[in-house]
Short mmCIF file of C-alpha atoms in Angstrom, two decimals:
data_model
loop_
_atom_site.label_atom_id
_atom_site.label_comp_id
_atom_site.label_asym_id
_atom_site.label_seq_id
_atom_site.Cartn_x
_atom_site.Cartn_y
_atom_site.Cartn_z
CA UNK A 1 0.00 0.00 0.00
CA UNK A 2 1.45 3.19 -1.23
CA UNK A 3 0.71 6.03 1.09
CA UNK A 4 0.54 9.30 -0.80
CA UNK A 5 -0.43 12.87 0.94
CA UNK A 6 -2.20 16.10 -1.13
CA UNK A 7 -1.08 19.60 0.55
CA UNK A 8 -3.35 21.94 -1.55
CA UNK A 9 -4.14 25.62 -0.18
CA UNK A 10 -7.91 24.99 -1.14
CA UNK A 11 -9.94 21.85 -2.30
CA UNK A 12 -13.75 21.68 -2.81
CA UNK A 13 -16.34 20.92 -1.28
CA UNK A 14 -14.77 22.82 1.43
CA UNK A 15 -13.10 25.95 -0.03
CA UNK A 16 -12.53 27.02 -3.60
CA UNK A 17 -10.87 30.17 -5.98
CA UNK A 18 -10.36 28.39 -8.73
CA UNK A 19 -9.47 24.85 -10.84
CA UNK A 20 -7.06 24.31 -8.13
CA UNK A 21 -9.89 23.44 -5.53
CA UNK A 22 -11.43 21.03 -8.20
CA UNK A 23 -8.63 18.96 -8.92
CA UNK A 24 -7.14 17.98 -5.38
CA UNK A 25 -11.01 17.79 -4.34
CA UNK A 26 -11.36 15.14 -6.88
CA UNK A 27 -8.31 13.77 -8.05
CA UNK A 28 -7.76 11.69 -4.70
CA UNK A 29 -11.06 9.14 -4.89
CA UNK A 30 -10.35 8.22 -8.65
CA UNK A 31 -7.21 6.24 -7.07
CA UNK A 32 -7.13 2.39 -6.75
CA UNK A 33 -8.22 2.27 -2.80
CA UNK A 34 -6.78 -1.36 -2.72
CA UNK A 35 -3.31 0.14 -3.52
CA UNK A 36 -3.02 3.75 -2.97
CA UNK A 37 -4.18 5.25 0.37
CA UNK A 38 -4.49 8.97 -0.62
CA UNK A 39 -4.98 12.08 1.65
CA UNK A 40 -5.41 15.73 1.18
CA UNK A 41 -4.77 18.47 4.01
CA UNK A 42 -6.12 22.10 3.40
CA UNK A 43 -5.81 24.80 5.83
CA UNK A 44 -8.94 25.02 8.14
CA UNK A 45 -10.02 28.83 6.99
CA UNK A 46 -12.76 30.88 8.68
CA UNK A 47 -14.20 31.14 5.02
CA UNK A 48 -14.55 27.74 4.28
CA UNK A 49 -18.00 26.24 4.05
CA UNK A 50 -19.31 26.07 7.19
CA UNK A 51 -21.62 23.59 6.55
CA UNK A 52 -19.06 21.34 7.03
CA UNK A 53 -17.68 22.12 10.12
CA UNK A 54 -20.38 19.86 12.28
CA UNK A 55 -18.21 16.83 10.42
CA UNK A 56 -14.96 18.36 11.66
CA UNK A 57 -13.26 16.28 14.42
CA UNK A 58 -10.20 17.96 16.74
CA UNK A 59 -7.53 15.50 16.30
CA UNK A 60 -4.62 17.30 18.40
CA UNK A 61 -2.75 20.19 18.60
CA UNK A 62 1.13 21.05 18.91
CA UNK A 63 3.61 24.04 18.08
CA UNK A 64 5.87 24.56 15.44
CA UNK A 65 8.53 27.36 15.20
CA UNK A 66 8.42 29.35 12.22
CA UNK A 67 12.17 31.13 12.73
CA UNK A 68 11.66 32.63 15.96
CA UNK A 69 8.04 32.27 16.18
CA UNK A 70 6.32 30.04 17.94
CA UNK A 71 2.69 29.01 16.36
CA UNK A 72 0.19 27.16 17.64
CA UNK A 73 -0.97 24.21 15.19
CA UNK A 74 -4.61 22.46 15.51
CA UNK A 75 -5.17 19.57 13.44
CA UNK A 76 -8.89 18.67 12.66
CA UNK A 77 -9.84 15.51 10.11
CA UNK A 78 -13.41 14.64 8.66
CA UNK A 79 -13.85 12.53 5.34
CA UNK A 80 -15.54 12.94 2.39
CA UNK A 81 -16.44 10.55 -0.43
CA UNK A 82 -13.97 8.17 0.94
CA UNK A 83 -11.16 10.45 1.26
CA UNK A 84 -9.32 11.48 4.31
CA UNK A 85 -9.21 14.94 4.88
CA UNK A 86 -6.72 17.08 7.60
CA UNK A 87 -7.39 20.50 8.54
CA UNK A 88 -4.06 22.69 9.88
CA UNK A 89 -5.59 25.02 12.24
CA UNK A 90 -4.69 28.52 13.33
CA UNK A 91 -7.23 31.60 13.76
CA UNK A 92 -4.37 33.87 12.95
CA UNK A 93 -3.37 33.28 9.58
CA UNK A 94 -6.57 31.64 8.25
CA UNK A 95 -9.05 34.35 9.35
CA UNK A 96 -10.68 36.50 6.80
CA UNK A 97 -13.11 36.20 4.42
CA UNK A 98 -10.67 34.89 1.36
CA UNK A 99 -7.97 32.46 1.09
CA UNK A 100 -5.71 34.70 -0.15
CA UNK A 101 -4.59 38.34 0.73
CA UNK A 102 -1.83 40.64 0.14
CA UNK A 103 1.13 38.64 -1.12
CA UNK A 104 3.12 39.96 1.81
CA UNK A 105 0.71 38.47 4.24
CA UNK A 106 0.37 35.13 1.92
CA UNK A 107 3.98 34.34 2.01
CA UNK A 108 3.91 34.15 5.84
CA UNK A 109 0.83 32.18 5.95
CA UNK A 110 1.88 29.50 3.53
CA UNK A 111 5.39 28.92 5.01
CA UNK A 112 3.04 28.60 8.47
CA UNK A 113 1.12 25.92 6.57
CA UNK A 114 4.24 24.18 5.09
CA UNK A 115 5.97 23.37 8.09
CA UNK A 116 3.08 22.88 9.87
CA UNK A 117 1.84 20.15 7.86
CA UNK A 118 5.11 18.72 7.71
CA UNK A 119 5.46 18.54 11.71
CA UNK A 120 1.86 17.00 12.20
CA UNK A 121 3.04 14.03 10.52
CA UNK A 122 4.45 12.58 13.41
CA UNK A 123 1.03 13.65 15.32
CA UNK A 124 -1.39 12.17 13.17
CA UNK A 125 0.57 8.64 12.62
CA UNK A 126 0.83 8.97 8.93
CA UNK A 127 4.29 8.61 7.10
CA UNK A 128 3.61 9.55 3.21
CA UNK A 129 5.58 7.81 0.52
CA UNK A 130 4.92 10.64 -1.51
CA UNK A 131 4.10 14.19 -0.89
CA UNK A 132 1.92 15.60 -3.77
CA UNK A 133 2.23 19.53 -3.77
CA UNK A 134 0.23 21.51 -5.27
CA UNK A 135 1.05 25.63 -6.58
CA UNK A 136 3.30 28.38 -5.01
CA UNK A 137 1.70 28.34 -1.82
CA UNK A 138 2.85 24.26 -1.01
CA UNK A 139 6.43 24.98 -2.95
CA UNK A 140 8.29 25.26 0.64
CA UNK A 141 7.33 21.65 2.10
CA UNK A 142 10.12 20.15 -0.60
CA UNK A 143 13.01 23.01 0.97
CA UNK A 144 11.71 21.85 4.61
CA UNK A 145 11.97 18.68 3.75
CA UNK A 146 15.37 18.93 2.90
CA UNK A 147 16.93 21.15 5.26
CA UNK A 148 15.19 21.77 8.09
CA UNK A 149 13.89 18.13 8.25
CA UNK A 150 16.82 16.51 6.44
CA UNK A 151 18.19 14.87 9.87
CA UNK A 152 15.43 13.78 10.90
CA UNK A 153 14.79 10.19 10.24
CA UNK A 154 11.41 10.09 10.87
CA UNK A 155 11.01 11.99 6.62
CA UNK A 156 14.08 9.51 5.70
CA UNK A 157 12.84 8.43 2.63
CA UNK A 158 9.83 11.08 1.90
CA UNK A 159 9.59 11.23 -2.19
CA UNK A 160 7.82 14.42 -3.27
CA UNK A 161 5.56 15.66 -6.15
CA UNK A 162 5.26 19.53 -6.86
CA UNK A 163 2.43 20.28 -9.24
CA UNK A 164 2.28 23.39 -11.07
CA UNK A 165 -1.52 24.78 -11.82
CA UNK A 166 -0.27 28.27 -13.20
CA UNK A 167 3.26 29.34 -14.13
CA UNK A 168 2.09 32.58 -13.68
CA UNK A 169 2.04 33.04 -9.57
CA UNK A 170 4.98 31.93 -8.22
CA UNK A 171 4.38 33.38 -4.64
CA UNK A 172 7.77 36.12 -4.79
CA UNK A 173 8.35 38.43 -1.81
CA UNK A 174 11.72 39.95 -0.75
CA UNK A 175 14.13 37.79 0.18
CA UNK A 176 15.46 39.01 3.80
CA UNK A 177 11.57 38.84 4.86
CA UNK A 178 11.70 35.33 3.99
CA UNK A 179 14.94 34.39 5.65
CA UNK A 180 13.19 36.01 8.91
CA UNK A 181 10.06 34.39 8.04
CA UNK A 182 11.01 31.00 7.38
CA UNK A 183 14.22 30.39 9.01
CA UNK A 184 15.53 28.65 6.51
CA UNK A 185 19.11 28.71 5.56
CA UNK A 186 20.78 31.92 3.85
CA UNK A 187 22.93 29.55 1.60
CA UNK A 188 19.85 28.84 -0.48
CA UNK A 189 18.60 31.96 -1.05
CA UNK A 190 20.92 32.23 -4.54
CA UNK A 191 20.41 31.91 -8.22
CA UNK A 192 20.04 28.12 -8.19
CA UNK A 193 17.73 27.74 -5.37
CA UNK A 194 15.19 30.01 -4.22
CA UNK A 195 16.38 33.54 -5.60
CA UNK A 196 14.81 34.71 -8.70
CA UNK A 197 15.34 38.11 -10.02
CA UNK A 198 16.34 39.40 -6.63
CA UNK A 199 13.60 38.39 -5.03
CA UNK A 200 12.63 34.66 -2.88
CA UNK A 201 10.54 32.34 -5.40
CA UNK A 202 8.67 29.83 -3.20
CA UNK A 203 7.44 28.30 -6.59
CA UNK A 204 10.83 27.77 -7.76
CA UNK A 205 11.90 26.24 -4.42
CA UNK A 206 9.80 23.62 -5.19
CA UNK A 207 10.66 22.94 -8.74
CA UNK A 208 14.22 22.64 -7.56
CA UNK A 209 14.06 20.50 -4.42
CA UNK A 210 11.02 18.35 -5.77
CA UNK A 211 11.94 14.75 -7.32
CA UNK A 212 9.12 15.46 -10.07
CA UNK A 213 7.73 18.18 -11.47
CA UNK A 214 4.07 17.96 -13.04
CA UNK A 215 1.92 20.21 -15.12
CA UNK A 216 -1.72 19.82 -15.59
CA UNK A 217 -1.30 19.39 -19.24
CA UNK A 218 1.11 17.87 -22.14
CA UNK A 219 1.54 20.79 -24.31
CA UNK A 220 1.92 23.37 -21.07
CA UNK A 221 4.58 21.29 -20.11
CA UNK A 222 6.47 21.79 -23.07
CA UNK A 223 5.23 25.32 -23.31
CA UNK A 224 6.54 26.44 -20.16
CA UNK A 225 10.12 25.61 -20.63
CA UNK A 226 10.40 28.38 -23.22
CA UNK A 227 10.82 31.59 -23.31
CA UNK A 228 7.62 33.05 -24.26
CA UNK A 229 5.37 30.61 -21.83
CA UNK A 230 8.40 30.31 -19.07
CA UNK A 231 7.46 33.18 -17.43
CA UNK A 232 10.45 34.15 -16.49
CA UNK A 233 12.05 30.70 -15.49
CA UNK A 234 12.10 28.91 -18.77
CA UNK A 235 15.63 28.06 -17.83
CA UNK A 236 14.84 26.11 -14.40
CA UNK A 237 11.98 24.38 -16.68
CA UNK A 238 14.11 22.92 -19.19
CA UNK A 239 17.23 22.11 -16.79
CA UNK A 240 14.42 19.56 -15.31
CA UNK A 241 12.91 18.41 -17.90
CA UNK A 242 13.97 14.85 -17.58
CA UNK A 243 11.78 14.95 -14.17
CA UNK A 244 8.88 17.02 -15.83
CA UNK A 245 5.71 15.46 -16.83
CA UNK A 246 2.39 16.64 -18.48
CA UNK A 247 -0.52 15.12 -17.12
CA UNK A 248 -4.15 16.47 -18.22
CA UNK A 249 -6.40 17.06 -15.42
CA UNK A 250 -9.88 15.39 -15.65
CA UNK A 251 -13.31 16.30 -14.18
CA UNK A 252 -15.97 15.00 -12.21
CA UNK A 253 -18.06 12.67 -13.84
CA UNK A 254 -20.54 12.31 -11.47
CA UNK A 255 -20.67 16.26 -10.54
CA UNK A 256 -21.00 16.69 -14.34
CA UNK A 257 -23.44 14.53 -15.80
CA UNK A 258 -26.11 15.53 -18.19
CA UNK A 259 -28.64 12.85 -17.23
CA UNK A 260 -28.51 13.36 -13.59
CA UNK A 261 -27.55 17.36 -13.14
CA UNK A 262 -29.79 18.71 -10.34
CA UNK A 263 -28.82 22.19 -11.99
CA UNK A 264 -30.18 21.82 -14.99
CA UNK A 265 -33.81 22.24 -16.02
CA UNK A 266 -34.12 18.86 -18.75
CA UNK A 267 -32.10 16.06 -18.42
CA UNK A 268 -30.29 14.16 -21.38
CA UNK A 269 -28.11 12.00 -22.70
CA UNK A 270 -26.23 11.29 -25.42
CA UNK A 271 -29.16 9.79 -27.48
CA UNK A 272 -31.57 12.64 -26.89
CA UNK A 273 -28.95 15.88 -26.92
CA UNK A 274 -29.91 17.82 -29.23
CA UNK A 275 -33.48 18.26 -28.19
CA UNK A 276 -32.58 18.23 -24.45
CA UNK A 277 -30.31 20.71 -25.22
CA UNK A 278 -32.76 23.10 -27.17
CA UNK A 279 -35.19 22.76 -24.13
CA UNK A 280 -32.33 24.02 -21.95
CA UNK A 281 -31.46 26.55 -24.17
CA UNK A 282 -35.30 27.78 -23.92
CA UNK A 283 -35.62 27.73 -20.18
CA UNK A 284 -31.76 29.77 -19.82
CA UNK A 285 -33.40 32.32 -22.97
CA UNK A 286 -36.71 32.50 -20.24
CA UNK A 287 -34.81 32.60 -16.95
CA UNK A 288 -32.03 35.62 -17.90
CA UNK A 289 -35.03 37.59 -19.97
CA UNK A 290 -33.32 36.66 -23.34
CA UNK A 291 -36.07 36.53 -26.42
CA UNK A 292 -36.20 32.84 -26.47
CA UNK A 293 -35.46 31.98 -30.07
CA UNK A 294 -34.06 27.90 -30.70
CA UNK A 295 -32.38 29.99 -33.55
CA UNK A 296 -30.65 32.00 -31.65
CA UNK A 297 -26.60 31.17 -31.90
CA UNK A 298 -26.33 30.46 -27.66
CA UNK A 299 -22.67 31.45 -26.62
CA UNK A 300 -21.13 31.05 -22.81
CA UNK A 301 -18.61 32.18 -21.38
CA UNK A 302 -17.77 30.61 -18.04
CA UNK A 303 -14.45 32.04 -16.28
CA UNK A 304 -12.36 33.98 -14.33
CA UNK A 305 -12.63 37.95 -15.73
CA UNK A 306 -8.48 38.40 -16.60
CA UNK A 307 -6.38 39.15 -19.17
CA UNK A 308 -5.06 35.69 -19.23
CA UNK A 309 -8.55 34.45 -20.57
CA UNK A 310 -8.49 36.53 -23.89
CA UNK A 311 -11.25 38.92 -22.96
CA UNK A 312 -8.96 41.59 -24.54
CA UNK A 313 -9.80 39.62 -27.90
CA UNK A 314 -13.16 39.41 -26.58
CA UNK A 315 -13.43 43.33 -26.85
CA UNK A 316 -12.17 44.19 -30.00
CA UNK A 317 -14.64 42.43 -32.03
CA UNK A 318 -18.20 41.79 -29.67
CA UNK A 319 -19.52 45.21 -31.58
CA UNK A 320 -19.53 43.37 -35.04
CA UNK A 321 -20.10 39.99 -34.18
CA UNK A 322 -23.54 40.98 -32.07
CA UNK A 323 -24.68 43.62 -35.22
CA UNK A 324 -23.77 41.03 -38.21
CA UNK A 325 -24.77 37.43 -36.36
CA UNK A 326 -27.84 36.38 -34.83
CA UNK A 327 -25.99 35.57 -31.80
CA UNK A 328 -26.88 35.57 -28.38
CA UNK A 329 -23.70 35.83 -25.54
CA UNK A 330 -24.58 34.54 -21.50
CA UNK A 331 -21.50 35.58 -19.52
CA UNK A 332 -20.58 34.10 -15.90
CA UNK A 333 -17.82 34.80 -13.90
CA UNK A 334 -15.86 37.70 -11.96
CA UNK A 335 -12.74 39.67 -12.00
CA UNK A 336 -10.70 42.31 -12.99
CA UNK A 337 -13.08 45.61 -13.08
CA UNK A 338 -12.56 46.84 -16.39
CA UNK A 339 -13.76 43.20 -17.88
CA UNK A 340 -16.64 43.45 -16.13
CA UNK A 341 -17.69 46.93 -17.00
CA UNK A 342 -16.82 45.76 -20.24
CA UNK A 343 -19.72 42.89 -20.46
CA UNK A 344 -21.82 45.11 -18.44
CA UNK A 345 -21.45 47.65 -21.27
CA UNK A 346 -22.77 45.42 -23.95
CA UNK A 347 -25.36 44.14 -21.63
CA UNK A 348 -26.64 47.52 -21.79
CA UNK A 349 -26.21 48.32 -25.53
CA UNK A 350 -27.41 44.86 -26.18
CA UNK A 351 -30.61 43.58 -23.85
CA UNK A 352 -31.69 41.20 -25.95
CA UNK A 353 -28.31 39.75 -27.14
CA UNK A 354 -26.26 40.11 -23.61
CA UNK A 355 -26.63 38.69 -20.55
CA UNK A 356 -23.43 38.91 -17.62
CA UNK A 357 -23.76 37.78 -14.02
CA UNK A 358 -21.36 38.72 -12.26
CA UNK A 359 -20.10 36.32 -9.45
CA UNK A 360 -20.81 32.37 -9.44
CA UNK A 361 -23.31 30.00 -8.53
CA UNK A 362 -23.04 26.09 -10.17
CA UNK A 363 -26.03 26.34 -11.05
CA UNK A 364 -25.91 28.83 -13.32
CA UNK A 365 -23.03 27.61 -14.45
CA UNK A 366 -23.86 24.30 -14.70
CA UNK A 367 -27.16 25.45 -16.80
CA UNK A 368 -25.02 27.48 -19.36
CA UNK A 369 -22.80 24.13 -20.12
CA UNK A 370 -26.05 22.70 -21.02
CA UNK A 371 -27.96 25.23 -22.89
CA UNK A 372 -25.68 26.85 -25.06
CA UNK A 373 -24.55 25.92 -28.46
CA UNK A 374 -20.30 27.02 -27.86
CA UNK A 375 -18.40 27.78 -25.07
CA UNK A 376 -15.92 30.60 -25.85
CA UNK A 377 -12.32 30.24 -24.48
CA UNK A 378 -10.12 32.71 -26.25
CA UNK A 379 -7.49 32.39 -23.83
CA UNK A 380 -3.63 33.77 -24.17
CA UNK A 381 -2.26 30.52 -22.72
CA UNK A 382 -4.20 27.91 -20.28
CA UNK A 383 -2.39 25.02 -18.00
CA UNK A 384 -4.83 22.96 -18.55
CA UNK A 385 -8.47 24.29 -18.59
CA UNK A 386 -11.53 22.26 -17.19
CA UNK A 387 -14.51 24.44 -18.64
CA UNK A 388 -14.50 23.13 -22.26
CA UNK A 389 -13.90 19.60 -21.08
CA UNK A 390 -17.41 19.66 -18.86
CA UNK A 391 -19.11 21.79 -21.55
CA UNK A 392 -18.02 19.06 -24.16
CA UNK A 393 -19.79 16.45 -21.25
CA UNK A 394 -23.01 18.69 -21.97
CA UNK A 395 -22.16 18.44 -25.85
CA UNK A 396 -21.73 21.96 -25.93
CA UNK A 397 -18.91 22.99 -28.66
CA UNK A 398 -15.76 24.64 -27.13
CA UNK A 399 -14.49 27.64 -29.62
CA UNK A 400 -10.80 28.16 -28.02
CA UNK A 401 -7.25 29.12 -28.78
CA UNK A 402 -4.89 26.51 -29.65
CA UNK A 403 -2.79 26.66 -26.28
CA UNK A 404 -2.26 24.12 -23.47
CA UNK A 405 -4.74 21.62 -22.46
CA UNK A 406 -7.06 23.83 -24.98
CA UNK A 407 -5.07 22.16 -27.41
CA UNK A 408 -4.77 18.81 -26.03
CA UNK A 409 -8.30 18.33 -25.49
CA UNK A 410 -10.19 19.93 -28.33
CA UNK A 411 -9.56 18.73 -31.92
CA UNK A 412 -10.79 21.30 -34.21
CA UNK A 413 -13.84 20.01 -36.53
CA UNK A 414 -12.48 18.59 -39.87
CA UNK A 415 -15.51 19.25 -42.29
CA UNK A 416 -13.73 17.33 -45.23
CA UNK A 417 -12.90 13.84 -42.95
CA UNK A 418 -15.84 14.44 -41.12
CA UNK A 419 -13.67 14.77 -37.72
CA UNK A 420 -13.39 17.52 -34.76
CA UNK A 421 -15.40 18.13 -31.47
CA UNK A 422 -14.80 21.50 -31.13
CA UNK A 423 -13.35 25.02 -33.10
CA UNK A 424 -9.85 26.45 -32.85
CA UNK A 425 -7.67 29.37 -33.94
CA UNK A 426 -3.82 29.49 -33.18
CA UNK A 427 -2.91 33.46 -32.87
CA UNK A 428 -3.93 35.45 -30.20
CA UNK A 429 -5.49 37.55 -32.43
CA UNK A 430 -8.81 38.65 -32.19
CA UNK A 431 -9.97 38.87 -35.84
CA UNK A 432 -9.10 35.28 -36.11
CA UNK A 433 -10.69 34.65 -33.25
CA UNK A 434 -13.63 36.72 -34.95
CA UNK A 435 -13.00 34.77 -38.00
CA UNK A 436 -13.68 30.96 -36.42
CA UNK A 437 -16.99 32.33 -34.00
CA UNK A 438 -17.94 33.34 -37.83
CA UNK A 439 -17.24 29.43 -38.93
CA UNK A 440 -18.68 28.03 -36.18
CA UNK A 441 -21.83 29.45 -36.97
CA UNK A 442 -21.68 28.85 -40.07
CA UNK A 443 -21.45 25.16 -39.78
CA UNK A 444 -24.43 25.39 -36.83
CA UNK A 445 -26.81 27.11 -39.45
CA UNK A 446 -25.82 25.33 -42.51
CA UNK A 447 -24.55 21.74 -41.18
CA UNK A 448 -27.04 20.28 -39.01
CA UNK A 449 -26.26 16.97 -39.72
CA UNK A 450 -22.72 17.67 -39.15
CA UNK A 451 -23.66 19.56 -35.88
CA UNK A 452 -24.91 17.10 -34.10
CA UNK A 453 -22.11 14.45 -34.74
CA UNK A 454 -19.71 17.17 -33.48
CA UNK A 455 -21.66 17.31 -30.64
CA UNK A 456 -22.01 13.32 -29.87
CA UNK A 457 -17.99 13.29 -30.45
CA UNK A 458 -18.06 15.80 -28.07
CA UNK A 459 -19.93 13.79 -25.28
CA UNK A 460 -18.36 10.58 -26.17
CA UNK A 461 -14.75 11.90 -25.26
CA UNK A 462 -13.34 10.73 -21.94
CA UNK A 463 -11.72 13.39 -19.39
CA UNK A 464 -12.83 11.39 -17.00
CA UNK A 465 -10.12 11.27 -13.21
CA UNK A 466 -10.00 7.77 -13.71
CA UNK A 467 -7.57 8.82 -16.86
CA UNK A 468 -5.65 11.02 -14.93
CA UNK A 469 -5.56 9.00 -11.77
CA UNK A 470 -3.75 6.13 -13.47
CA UNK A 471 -1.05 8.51 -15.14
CA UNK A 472 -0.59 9.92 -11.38
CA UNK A 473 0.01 5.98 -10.47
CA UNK A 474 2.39 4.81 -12.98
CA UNK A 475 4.55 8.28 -11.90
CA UNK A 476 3.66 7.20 -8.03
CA UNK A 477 5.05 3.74 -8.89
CA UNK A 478 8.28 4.56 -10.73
CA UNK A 479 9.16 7.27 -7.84
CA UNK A 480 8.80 5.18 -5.30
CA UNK A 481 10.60 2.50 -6.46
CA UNK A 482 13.61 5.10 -7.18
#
C-alpha cells in the first residue's frame, strides 16, 4: 500500500478560488483504494464552508517554530467521499473572508502551513511515501523537507511531487523577509535555489528541491520551458525536464453529468442531446429575460474575468459579431473591473443579445454548459483548462485558442474527414478569433447533420479522473521504487 499525501491551499467541497480546488477535491477518490491510500490536508479557513464544520473532528494540537516564532498548530480531520481529509488550524493566519490576501501576508501564511503540515506528521501517525504539492503556496514543504527536516529520520525516505496549476504566480516576496520568516538557511537563497530576479521564489523552491515536477497538461509542459510561456524561469523548466511530466487534469463525472444534473432544467443523454439541449437553451433564454429563439446562436462564457482568458480579444470584435450574427452571448464569472464593466457595457447596448452575471453559482453555471450551443475560451495561454472539457460532457462545442490543455483536449472540426469536437484558432489575435466564432456558426446554421455528430464526439470523449488518476500511479510507482 502506497501512502501518498495532497497539501493543496484549497480543495472543494470545502473551499474554492479556482481549478485548483477542483482537482485535489477530486483527483484523490479516482485512485485504486486497494493500492493507494491517498490524503489531502487544506488549511482550516474561517471562510470555508461552514456547513461542514459539524463533520470536523479535533484531532490534536502542537507548536511549530516558524524562525523565531512560535505558532500554535490544531489539526482537525473529517472525510468525504472516501477520502481522508486534515485540517491545519490557526485563527491567525486563516481568518478572513478569502484564502488569499496581500502577497506579503500570503507568504507568511503558507510557510506557516508548510511546516506545519510537515510537523503533524508525526502527530497524526501517517508517514507519506509521496508528498503531492500543489502551486506556489505548497512549494516550501520540498526546501523543509530537505533542510530543516533533512536529519530527521522520521522523513528519511519522503519522495515528493510539486504540481504546477499556473506558471504565472509563483508566490515572490523579498528575500530578507523570507529568511526572517522562514528560518531557513541563507545559503539557499541564490540563483540556483530560491532567488529569482532578486527576489525569494517559493514556486521555484519547489521545482528545484522536488523529485518530479508535473503540469496539468502535455503541451503546457512543453510550453513552459520556453521563453515566451516560461514566465520568467524557462531556464529552471528545461534544466528539469527529464523529471517534468504533463498530465491532463480530468473532471468529475458524477458532478457533471447531463442525465442526472440537479442544476439543470431537462435532463439528457447522449441519445436525446440535441433536443434536451434546445429545451435548456429555452428555459436559460426565459430565466435571464433573453427573447427565447431555438435559432438563436447560444454562446457562454464561463471564467475567471483576466487578461489571461483573452477577454482583450473578446473586446475588440463583440460590436460586429452581435450587429452582423444572430448571436446571443450569457456571460458568468468575476474579476478584474474593467472586464466586467466591459460585459456590463454590452449588456446595456445589447438587452436582448447580452446577458453577464457577475459572481458564481453552479447552477448557473452548470445550466449554461447545457444550454448553449459554444463555449468561448479565447485564452492567451491555459495550464490545462476544465470548462470546455465539462461543456463538451453537456455536448456543448468549445471555440478556443490553440494553447495548453485547450489544445490537447479539443480537436478542431475537420468538415472534409468528417472529424473535430470542437473550433480552434492558433494566434492570439482577435480577428481570427472573430473569424472561427464566424465558422462556427456557419457550420451550426448550414450543417445540421454535421452539428450534431460534433456534438455526440463531443460527449463521447473521456476526461474522465479515472484517466488522470492512473497517469498519477504509474509516476507514483516509478518514484517510489527510485
Amino acid at each position: 500500500m502506497k501512502k501518498i499525501l495532497f497539501v493543496s491551499s484549497e480543495a472543494v467541497p470545502y473551499v474554492k478560488t479556482g481549478g485548483l480546488a477542483d482537482v485535489v477535491g477530486s483527483l484523490p477518490k479516482y485512485f485504486d483504494k486497494k493500492e493507494y491510500d491517498v490524503r489531502v490536508v487544506i488549511p482550516k479557513y474561517a471562510c470555508m464552508d461552514r456547513s461542514f464544520l459539524p463533520n470536523l473532528k479535533f484531532l490534536c494540537h502542537f507548536y511549530v517554530n516558524l524562525n523565531w516564532r512560535r505558532q500554535y498548530v490544531g489539526i482537525f480531520e473529517s472525510e468525504y467521499h472516501g477520502v481522508h481529509f486534515y485540517f491545519v488550524d490557526n485563527e491567525f493566519y486563516f481568518a478572513g473572508e478569502s484564502p488569499y490576501n496581500n502577497i506579503y501576508e500570503d507568504v507568511e501564511k503558507f510557510a506557516y502551513f508548510s511546516k506545519a503540515v510537515l510537523a503533524s506528521l508525526p502527530y497524526i501517525d501517517f508517514v507519506p511515501d509521496i508528498i503531492h504539492c500543489n502551486d506556489w503556496q505548497t512549494g516550501l514543504i520540498p526546501v523543509f523537507l530537505h533542510t530543516v527536516f533533512g536529519d530527521d529520520n522520521f522523513y528519511a525516505g519522503i519522495k515528493t511531487v510539486f504540481t504546477i496549476h499556473n506558471l504565472q504566480f509563483q508566490g515572490r516576496w523579498r528575500i530578507q523577509e523570507i529568511m526572517d520568516i522562514t528560518g531557513l538557511p541563507a545559503h539557499i537563497f541564490n540563483a540556483y535555489e530560491l532567488e529569482s530576479y532578486g527576489e525569494a521564489n517559493y514556486l521555484k523552491g519547489g521545482v528545484v528541491y522536488a523529485d518530479y515536477i508535473t503540469t496539468v497538461s502535455p503541451t503546457y509542459a512543453n510550453e513552459i520551458t520556453t521563453v515566451e510561456g516560461g514566465e520568467g524561469l524557462s531556464g529552471l523548466m528545461t534544466a528539469r525536464k527529464d523529471r517534468l511530466y504533463g498530465i491532463l487534469n480530468g473532471i468529475d463525472y458524477e458532478e457533471y453529468n447531463p442525465q442526472t444534473d440537479p442544476y439543470i432544467s431537462v435532463n439528457y443523454s447522449k441519445k436525446d442531446a440535441v433536443s434536451g439541449k434546445k429545451e435548456n437553451k429555452a428555459a436559460l433564454q426565459k430565466e435571464l429575460g433573453l427573447p427565447v429563439r431555438e435559432d438563436a446562436f447560444l454562446i457562454g462564457i464561463v471564467s475567471r474575468m483576466t487578461s489571461q482568458k483573452g477577454f482583450d480579444l473578446i473586446g475588440c470584435v463583440l460590436d460586429e459579431l452581435l450587429t452582423e450574427m444572430d448571436i446571443q452571448l450569457v456571460v458568468l464569472g468575476s474579476g478584474e473591473s474593467q472586464y466586467e464593466n466591459m460585459f456590463h457595457h454590452y449588456q446595456s447596448k445589447y438587452p436582448d443579445k447580452v446577458s453577464v452575471h457577475i459572481g458564481f453559482t453552479e447552477e448557473r453555471s452548470h445550466h449554461i454548459y447545457a444550454a448553449s450551443d459554444v463555449l468561448l475560451m479565447p485564452s492567451m495561454f491555459e495550464p490545462c483548462g476544465l470548462a470546455q472539457m465539462i461543456a463538451m460532457r453537456y455536448g456543448t462545442l468549445p471555440i478556443v485558442r490553440e494553447t495548453g490543455g485547450l489544445r490537447d483536449t479539443v480537436e478542431p472540426y475537420n468538415e472534409y474527414e468528417n472529424t473535430g469536437c470542437g473550433f480552434s484558432f492558433a494566434n492570439f489575435n482577435a480577428q481570427e478569433m472573430a473569424d472561427i466564432v464566424r465558422y462556427a456558426y456557419r457550420v451550426e446554421h448550414e450543417q445540421k447533420a454535421a452539428w450534431k455528430e460534433l456534438i455526440y464526439r463531443a460527449m463521447d470523449r473521456n476526461f474522465s479522473w479515472n484517466v488522470s488518476a492512473h497517469a498519477y500511479e504509474k509516476l507514483y510507482d516509478k518514484l517510489v521504487e527510485m
